[in-house]
GROMACS .gro file of N, CA and C in nm:
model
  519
    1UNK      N    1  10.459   9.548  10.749
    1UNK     CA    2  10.352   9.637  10.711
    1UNK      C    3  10.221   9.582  10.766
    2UNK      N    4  10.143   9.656  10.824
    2UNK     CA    5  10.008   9.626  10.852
    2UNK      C    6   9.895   9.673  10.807
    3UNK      N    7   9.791   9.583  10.790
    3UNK     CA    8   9.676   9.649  10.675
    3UNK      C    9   9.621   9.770  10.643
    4UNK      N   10   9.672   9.829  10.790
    4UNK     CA   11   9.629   9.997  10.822
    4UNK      C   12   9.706  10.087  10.721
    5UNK      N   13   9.804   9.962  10.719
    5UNK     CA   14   9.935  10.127  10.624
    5UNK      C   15   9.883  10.132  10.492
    6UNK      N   16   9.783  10.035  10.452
    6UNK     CA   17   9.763  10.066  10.270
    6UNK      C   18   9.696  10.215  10.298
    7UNK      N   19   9.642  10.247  10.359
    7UNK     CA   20   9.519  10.431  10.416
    7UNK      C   21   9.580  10.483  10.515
    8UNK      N   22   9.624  10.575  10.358
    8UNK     CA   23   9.694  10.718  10.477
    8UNK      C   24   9.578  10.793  10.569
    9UNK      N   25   9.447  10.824  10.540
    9UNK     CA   26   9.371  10.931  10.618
    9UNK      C   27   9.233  10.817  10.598
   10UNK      N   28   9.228  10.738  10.704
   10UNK     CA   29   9.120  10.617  10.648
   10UNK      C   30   8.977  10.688  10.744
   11UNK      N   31   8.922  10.730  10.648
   11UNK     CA   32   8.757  10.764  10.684
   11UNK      C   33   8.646  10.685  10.655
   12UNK      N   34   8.611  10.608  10.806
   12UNK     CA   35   8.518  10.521  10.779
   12UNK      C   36   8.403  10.516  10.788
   13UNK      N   37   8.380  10.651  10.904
   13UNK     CA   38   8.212  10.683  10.867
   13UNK      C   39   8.198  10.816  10.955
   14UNK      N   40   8.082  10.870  11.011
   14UNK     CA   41   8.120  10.954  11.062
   14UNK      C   42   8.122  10.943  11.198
   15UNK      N   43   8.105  10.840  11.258
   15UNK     CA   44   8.097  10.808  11.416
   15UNK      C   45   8.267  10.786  11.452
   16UNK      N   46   8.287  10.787  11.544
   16UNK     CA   47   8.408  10.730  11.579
   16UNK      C   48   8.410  10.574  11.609
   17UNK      N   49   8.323  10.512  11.622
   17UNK     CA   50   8.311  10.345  11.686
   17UNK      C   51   8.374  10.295  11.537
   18UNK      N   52   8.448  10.222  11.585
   18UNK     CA   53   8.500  10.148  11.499
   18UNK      C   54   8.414  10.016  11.531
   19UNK      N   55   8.437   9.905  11.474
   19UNK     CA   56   8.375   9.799  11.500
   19UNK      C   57   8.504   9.715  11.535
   20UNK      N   58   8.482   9.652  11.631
   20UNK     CA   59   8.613   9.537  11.691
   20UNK      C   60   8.695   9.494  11.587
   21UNK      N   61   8.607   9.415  11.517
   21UNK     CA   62   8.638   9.297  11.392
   21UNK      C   63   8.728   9.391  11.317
   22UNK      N   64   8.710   9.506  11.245
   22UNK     CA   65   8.811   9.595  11.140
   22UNK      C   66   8.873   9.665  11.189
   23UNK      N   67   8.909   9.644  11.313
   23UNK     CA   68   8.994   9.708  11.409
   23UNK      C   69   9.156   9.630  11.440
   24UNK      N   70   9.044   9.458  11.405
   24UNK     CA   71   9.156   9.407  11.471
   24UNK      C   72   9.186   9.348  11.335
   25UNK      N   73   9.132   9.357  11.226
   25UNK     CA   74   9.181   9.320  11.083
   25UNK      C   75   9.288   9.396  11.049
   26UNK      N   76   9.234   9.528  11.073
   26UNK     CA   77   9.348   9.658  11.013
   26UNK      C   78   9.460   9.637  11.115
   27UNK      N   79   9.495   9.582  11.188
   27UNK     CA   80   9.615   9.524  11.267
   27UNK      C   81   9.670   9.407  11.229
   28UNK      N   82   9.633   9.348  11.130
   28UNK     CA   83   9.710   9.240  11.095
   28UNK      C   84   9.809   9.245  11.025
   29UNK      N   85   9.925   9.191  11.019
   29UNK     CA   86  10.066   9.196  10.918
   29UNK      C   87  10.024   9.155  10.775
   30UNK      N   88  10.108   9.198  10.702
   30UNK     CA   89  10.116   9.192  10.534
   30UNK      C   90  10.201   9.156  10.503
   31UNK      N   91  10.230   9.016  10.452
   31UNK     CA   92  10.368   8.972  10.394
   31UNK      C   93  10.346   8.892  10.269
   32UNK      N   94  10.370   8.957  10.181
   32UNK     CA   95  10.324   8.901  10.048
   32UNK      C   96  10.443   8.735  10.012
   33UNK      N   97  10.553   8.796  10.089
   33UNK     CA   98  10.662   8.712  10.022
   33UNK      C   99  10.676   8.531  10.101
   34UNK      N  100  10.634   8.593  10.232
   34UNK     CA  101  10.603   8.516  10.333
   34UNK      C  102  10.465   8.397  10.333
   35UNK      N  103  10.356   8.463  10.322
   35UNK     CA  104  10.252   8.400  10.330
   35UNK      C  105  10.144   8.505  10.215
   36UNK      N  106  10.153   8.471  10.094
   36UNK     CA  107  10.050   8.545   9.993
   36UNK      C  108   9.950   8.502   9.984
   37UNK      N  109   9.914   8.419  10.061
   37UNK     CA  110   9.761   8.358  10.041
   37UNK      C  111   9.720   8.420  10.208
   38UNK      N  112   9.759   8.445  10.295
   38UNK     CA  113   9.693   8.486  10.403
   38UNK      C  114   9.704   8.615  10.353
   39UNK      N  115   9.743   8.642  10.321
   39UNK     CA  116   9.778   8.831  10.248
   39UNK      C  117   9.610   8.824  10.177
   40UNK      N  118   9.665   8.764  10.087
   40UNK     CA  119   9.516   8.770   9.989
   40UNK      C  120   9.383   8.762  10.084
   41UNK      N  121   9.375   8.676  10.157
   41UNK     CA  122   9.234   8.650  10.270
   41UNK      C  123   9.247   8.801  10.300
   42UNK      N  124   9.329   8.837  10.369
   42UNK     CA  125   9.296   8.937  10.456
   42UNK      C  126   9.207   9.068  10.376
   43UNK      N  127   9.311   9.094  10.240
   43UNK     CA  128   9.256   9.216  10.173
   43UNK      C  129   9.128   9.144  10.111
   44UNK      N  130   9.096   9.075  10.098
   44UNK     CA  131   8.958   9.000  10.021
   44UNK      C  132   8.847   9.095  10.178
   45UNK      N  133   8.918   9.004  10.284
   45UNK     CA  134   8.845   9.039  10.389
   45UNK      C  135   8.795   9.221  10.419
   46UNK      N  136   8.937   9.274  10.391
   46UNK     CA  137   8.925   9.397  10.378
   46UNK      C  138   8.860   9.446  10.299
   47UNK      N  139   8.824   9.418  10.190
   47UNK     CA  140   8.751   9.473  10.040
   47UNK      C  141   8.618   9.467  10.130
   48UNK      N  142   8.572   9.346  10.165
   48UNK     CA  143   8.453   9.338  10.186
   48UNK      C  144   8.382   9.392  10.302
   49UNK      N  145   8.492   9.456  10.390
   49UNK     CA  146   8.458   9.487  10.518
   49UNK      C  147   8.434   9.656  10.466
   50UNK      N  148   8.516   9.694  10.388
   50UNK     CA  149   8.567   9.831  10.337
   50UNK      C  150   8.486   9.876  10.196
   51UNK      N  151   8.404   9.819  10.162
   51UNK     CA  152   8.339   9.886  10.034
   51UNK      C  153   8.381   9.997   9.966
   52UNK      N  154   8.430  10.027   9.859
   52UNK     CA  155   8.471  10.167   9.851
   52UNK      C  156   8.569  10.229   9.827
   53UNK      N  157   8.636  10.139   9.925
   53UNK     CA  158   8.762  10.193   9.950
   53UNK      C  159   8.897  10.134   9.859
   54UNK      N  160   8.952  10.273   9.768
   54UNK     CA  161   9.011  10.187   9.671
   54UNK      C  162   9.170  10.125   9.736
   55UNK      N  163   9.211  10.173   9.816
   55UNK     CA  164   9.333  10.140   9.857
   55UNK      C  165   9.349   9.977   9.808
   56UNK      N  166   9.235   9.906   9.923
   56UNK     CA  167   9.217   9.780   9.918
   56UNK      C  168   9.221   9.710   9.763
   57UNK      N  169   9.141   9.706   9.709
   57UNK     CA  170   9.154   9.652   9.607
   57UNK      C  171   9.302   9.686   9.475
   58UNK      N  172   9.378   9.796   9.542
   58UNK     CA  173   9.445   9.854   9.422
   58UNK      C  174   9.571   9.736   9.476
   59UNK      N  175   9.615   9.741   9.636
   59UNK     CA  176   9.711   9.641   9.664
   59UNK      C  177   9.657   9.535   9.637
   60UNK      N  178   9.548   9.454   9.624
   60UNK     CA  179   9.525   9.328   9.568
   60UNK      C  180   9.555   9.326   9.421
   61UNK      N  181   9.571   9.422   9.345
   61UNK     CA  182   9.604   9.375   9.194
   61UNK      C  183   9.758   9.391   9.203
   62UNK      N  184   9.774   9.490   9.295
   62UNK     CA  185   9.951   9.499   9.281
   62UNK      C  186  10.004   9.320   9.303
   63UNK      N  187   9.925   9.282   9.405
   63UNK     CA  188   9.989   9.138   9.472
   63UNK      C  189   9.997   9.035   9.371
   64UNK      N  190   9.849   9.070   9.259
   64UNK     CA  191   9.844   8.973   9.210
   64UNK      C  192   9.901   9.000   9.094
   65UNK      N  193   9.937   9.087   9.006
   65UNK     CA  194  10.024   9.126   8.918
   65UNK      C  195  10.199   9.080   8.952
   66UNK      N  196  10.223   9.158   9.056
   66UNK     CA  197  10.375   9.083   9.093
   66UNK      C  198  10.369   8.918   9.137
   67UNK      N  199  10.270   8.867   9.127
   67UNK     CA  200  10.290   8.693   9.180
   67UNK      C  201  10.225   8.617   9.051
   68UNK      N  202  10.201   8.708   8.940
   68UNK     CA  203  10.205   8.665   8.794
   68UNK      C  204  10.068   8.571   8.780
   69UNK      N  205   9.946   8.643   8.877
   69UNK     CA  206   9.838   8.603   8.858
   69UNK      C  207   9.768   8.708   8.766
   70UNK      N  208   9.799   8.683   8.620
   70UNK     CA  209   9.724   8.827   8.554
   70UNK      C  210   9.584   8.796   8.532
   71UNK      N  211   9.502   8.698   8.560
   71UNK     CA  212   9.363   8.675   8.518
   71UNK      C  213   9.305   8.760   8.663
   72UNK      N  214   9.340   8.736   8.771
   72UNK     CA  215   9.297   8.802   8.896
   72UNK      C  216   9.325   8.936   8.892
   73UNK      N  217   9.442   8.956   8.859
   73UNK     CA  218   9.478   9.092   8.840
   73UNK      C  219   9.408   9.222   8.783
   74UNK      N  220   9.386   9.150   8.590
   74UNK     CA  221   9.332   9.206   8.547
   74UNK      C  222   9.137   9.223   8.586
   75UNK      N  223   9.088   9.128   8.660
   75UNK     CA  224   8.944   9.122   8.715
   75UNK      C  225   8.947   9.227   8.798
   76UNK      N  226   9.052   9.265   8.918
   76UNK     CA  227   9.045   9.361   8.952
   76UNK      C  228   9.086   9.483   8.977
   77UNK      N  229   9.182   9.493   8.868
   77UNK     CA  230   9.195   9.653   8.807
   77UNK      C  231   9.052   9.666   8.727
   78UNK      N  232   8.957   9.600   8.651
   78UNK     CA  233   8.857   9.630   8.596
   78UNK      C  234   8.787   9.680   8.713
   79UNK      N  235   8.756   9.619   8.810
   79UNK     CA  236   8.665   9.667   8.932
   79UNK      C  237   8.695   9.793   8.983
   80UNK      N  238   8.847   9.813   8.988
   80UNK     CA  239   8.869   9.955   9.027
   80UNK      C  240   8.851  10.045   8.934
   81UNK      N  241   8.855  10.032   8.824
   81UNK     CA  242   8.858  10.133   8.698
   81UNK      C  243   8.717  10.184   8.696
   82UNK      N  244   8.615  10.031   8.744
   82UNK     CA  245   8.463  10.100   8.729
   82UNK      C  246   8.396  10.181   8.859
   83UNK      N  247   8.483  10.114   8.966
   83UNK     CA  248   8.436  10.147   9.100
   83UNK      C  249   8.519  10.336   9.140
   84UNK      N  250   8.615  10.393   9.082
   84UNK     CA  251   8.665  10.508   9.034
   84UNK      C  252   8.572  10.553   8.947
   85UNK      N  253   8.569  10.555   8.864
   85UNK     CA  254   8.488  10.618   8.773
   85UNK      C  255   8.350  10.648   8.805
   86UNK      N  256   8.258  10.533   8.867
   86UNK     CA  257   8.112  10.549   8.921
   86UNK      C  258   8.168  10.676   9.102
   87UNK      N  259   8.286  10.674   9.146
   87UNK     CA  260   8.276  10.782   9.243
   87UNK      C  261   8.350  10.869   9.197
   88UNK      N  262   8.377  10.910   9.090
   88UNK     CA  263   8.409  11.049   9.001
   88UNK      C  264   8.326  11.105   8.927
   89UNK      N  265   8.237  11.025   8.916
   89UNK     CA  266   8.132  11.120   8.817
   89UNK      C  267   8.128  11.068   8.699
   90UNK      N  268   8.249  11.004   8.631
   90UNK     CA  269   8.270  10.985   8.452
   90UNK      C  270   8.258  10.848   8.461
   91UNK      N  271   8.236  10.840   8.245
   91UNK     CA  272   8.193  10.694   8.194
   91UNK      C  273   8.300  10.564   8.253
   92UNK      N  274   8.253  10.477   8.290
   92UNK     CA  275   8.335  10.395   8.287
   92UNK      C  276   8.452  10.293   8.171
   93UNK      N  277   8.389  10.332   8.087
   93UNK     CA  278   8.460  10.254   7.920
   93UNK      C  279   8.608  10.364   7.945
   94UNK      N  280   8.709  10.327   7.976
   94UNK     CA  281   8.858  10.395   7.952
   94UNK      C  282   8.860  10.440   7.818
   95UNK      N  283   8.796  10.382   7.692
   95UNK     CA  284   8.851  10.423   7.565
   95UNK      C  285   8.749  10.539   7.547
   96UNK      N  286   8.613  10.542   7.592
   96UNK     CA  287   8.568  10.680   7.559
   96UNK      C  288   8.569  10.821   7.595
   97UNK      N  289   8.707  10.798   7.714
   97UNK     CA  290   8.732  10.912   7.771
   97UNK      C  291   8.828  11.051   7.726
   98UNK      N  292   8.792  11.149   7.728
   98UNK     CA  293   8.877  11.213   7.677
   98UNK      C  294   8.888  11.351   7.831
   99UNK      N  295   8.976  11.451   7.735
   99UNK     CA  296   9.031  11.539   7.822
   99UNK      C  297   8.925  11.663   7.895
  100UNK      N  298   8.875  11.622   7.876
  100UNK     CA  299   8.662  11.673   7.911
  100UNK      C  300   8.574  11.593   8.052
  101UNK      N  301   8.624  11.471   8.010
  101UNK     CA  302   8.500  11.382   8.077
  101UNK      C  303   8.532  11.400   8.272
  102UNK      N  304   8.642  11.395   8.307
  102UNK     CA  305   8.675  11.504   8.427
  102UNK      C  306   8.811  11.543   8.460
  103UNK      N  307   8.832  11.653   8.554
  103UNK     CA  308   8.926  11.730   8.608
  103UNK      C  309   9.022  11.617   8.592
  104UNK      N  310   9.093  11.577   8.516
  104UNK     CA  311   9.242  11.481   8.510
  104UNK      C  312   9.351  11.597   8.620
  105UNK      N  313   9.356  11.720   8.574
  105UNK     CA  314   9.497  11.795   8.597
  105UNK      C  315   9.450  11.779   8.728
  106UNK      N  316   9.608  11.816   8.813
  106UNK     CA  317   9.611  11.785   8.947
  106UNK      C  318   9.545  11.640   9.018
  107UNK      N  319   9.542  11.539   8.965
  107UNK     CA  320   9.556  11.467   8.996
  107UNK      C  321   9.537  11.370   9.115
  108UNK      N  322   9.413  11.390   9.239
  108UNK     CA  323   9.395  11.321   9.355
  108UNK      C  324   9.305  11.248   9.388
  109UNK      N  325   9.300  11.189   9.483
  109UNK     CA  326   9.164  11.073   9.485
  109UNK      C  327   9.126  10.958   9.423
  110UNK      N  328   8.990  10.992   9.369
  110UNK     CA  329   8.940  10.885   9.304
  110UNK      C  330   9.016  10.930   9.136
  111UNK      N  331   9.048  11.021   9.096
  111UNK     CA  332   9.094  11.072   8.968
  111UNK      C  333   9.243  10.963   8.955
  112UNK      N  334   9.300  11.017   9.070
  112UNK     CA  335   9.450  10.942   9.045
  112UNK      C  336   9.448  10.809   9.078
  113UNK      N  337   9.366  10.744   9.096
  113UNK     CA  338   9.329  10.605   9.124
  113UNK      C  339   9.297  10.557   9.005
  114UNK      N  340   9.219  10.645   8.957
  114UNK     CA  341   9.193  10.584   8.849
  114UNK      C  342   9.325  10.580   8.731
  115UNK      N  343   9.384  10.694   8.702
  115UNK     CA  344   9.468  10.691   8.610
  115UNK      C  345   9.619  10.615   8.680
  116UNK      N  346   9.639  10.567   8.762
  116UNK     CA  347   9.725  10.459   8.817
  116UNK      C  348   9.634  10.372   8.777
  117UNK      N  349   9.535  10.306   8.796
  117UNK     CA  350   9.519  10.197   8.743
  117UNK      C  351   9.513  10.157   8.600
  118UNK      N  352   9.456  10.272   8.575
  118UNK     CA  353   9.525  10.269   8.396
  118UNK      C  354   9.682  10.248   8.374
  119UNK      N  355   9.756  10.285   8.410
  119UNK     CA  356   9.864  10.253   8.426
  119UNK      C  357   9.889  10.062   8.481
  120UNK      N  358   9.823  10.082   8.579
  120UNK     CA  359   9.869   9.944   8.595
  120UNK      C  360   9.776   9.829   8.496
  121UNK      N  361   9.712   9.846   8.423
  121UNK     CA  362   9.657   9.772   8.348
  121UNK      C  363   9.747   9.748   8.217
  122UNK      N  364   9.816   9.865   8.171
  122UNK     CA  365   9.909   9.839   8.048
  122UNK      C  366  10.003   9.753   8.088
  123UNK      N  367  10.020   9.802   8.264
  123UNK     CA  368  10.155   9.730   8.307
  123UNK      C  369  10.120   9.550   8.309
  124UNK      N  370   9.987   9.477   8.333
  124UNK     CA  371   9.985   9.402   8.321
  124UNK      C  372   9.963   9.325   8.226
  125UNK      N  373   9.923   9.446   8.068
  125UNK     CA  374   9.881   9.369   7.933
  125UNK      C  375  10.040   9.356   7.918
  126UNK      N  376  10.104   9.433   7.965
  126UNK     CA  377  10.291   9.418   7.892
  126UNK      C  378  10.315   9.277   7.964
  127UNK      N  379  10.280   9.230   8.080
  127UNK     CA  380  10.340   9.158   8.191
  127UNK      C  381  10.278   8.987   8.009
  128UNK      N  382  10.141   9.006   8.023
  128UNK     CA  383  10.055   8.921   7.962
  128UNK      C  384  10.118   8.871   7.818
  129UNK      N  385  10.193   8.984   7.737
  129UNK     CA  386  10.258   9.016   7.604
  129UNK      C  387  10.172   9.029   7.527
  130UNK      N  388  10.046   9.141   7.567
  130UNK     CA  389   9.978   9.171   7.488
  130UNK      C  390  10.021   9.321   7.436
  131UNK      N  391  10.094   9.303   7.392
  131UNK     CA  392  10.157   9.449   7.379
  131UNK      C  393  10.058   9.592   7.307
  132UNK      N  394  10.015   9.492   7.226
  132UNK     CA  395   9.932   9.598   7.091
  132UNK      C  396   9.811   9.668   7.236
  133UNK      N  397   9.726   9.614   7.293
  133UNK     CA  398   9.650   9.642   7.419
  133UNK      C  399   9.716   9.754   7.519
  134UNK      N  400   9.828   9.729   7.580
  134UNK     CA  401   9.905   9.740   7.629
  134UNK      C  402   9.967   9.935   7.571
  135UNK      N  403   9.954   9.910   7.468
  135UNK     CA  404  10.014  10.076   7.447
  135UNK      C  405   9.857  10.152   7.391
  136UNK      N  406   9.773  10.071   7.383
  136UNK     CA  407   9.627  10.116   7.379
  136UNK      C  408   9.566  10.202   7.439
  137UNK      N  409   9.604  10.143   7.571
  137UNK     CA  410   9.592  10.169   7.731
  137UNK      C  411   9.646  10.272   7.733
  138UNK      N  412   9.844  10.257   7.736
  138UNK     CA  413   9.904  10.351   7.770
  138UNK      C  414   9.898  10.468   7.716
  139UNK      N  415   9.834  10.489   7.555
  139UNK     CA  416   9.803  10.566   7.505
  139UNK      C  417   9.678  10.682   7.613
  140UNK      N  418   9.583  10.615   7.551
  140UNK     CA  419   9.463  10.711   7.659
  140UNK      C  420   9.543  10.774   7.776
  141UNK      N  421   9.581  10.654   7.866
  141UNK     CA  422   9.649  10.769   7.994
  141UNK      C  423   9.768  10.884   7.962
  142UNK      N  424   9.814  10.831   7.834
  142UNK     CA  425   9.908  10.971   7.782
  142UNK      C  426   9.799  11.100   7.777
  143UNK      N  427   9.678  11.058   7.727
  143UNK     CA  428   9.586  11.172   7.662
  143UNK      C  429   9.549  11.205   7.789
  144UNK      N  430   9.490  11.124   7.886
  144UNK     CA  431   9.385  11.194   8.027
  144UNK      C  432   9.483  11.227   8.080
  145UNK      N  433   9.646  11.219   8.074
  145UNK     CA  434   9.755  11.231   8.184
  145UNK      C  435   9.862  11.300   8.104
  146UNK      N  436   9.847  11.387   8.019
  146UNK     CA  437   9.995  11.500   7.948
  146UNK      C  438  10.107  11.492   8.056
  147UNK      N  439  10.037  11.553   8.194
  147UNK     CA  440  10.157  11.577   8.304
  147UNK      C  441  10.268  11.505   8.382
  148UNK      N  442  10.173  11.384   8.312
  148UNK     CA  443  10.243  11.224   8.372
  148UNK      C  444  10.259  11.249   8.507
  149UNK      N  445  10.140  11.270   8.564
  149UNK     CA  446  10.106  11.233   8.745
  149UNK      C  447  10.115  11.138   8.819
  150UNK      N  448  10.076  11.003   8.745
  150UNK     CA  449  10.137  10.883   8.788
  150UNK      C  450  10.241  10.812   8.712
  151UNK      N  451  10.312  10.886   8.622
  151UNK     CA  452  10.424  10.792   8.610
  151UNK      C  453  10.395  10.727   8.475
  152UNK      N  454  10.307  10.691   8.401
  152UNK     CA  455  10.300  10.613   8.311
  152UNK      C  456  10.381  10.594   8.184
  153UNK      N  457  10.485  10.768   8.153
  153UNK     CA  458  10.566  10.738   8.080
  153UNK      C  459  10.637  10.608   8.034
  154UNK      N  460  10.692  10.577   8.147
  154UNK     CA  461  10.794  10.529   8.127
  154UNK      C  462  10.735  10.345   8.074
  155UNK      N  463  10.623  10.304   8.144
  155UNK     CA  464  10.549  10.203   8.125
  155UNK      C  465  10.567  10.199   7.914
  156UNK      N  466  10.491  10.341   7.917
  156UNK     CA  467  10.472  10.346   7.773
  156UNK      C  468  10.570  10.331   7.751
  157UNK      N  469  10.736  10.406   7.724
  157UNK     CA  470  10.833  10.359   7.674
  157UNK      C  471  10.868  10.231   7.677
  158UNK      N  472  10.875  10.170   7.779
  158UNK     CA  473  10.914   9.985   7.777
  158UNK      C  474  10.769   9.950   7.646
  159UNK      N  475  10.676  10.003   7.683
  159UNK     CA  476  10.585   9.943   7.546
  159UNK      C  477  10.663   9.939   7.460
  160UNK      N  478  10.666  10.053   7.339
  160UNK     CA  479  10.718  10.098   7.241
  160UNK      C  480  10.820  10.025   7.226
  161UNK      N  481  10.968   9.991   7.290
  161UNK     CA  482  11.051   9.931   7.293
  161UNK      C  483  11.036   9.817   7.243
  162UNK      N  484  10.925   9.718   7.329
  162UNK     CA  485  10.877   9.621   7.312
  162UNK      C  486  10.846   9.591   7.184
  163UNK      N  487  10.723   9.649   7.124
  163UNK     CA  488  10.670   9.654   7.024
  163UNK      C  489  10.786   9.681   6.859
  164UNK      N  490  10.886   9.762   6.916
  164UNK     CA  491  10.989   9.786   6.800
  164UNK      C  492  11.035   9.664   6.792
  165UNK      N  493  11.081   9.589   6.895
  165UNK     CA  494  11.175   9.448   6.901
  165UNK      C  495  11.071   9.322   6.856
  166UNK      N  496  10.992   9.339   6.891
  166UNK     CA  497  10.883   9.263   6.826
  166UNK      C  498  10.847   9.320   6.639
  167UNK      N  499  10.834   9.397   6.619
  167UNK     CA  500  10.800   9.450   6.477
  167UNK      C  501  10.944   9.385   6.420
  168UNK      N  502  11.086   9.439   6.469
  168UNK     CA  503  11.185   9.406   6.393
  168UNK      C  504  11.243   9.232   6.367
  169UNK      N  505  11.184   9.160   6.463
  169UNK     CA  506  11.178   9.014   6.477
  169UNK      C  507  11.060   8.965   6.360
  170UNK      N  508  10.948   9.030   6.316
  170UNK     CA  509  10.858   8.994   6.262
  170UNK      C  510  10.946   8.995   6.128
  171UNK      N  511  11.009   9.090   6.133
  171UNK     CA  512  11.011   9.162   5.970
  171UNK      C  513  11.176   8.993   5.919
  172UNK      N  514  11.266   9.008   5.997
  172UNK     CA  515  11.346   8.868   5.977
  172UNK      C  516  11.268   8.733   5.986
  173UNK      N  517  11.165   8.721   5.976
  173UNK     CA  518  11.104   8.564   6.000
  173UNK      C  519  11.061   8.540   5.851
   0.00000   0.00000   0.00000
């Protein structure tokens, strides 16, 4: 995979000149399994070259969520949650949002960026065993997301699960 493939339709300004340097960045390989610390440089590099652009930062929490860095992780799913929200229009606080604050249905853009990352934030309070957080989360995106556009069901069910096996362990101690 190469850095280009995280942006399907990558619009970078309105000129055509690309600049050398993010030309020859967005050509570099991605191998998380291989080398995750040159992975990480690169999208760091990319974030910073790319302002904006959520692709970048959303595969840096994926990387760092699956390589069980949840303090990084969770720093930047927060960044995307605020950096979505300030280019959608709505509050940034996840808990004061409701089915009002914007167009949730249909689902694209900066909207579904955002509610994937809601998603991936429960996914990393579950990863953390913060469970009670964790279906907090998954809750709201049940409310901004009825249609389950990104998927979060099922996140929530492993919650719940969780939380039963945990409640029923409490209750024998």
């Amino acid at each position: 995979m190469l850095l280009r493939d995280l942006f399907e339709k990558l619009h970078l300004s309105n000129s055509d000149v690309i600049p050398i340097a993010l030309q020859k960045l967005l050509r570099e390989p991605l191998d998380v399994y291989a080398d995750w610390k040159r992975t990480e440089q690169l999208l760091l590099d990319a974030k910073a070259m790319l302002p904006g652009k959520l692709e970048v930062p959303v595969a840096l929490y994926k990387m760092y969520a699956y390589s069980n860095q949840f303090e990084k992780a969770t720093a930047t799913i927060n960044e995307v949650l605020a950096e979505a929200a300030a280019q959608g229009g709505f509050p940034d606080n996840w808990r004061t949002l409701n089915t009002d604050s914007a167009n949730w249905d249909n689902a694209s853009g900066v909207i579904r960026a955002y509610l994937y990352t809601l998603k991936a934030s429960g996914f990393v309070c579950l990863r953390q065993g913060n469970i009670a957080l964790a279906i907090e989360v998954l809750e709201k995106l049940r409310e901004l997301d009825p249609l389950d556009q990104v998927g979060g069901s099922m996140i929530y069910e492993i919650a719940e699960r969780l939380l039963e096996t945990e409640e029923k362990q409490s209750q024998h101690v």
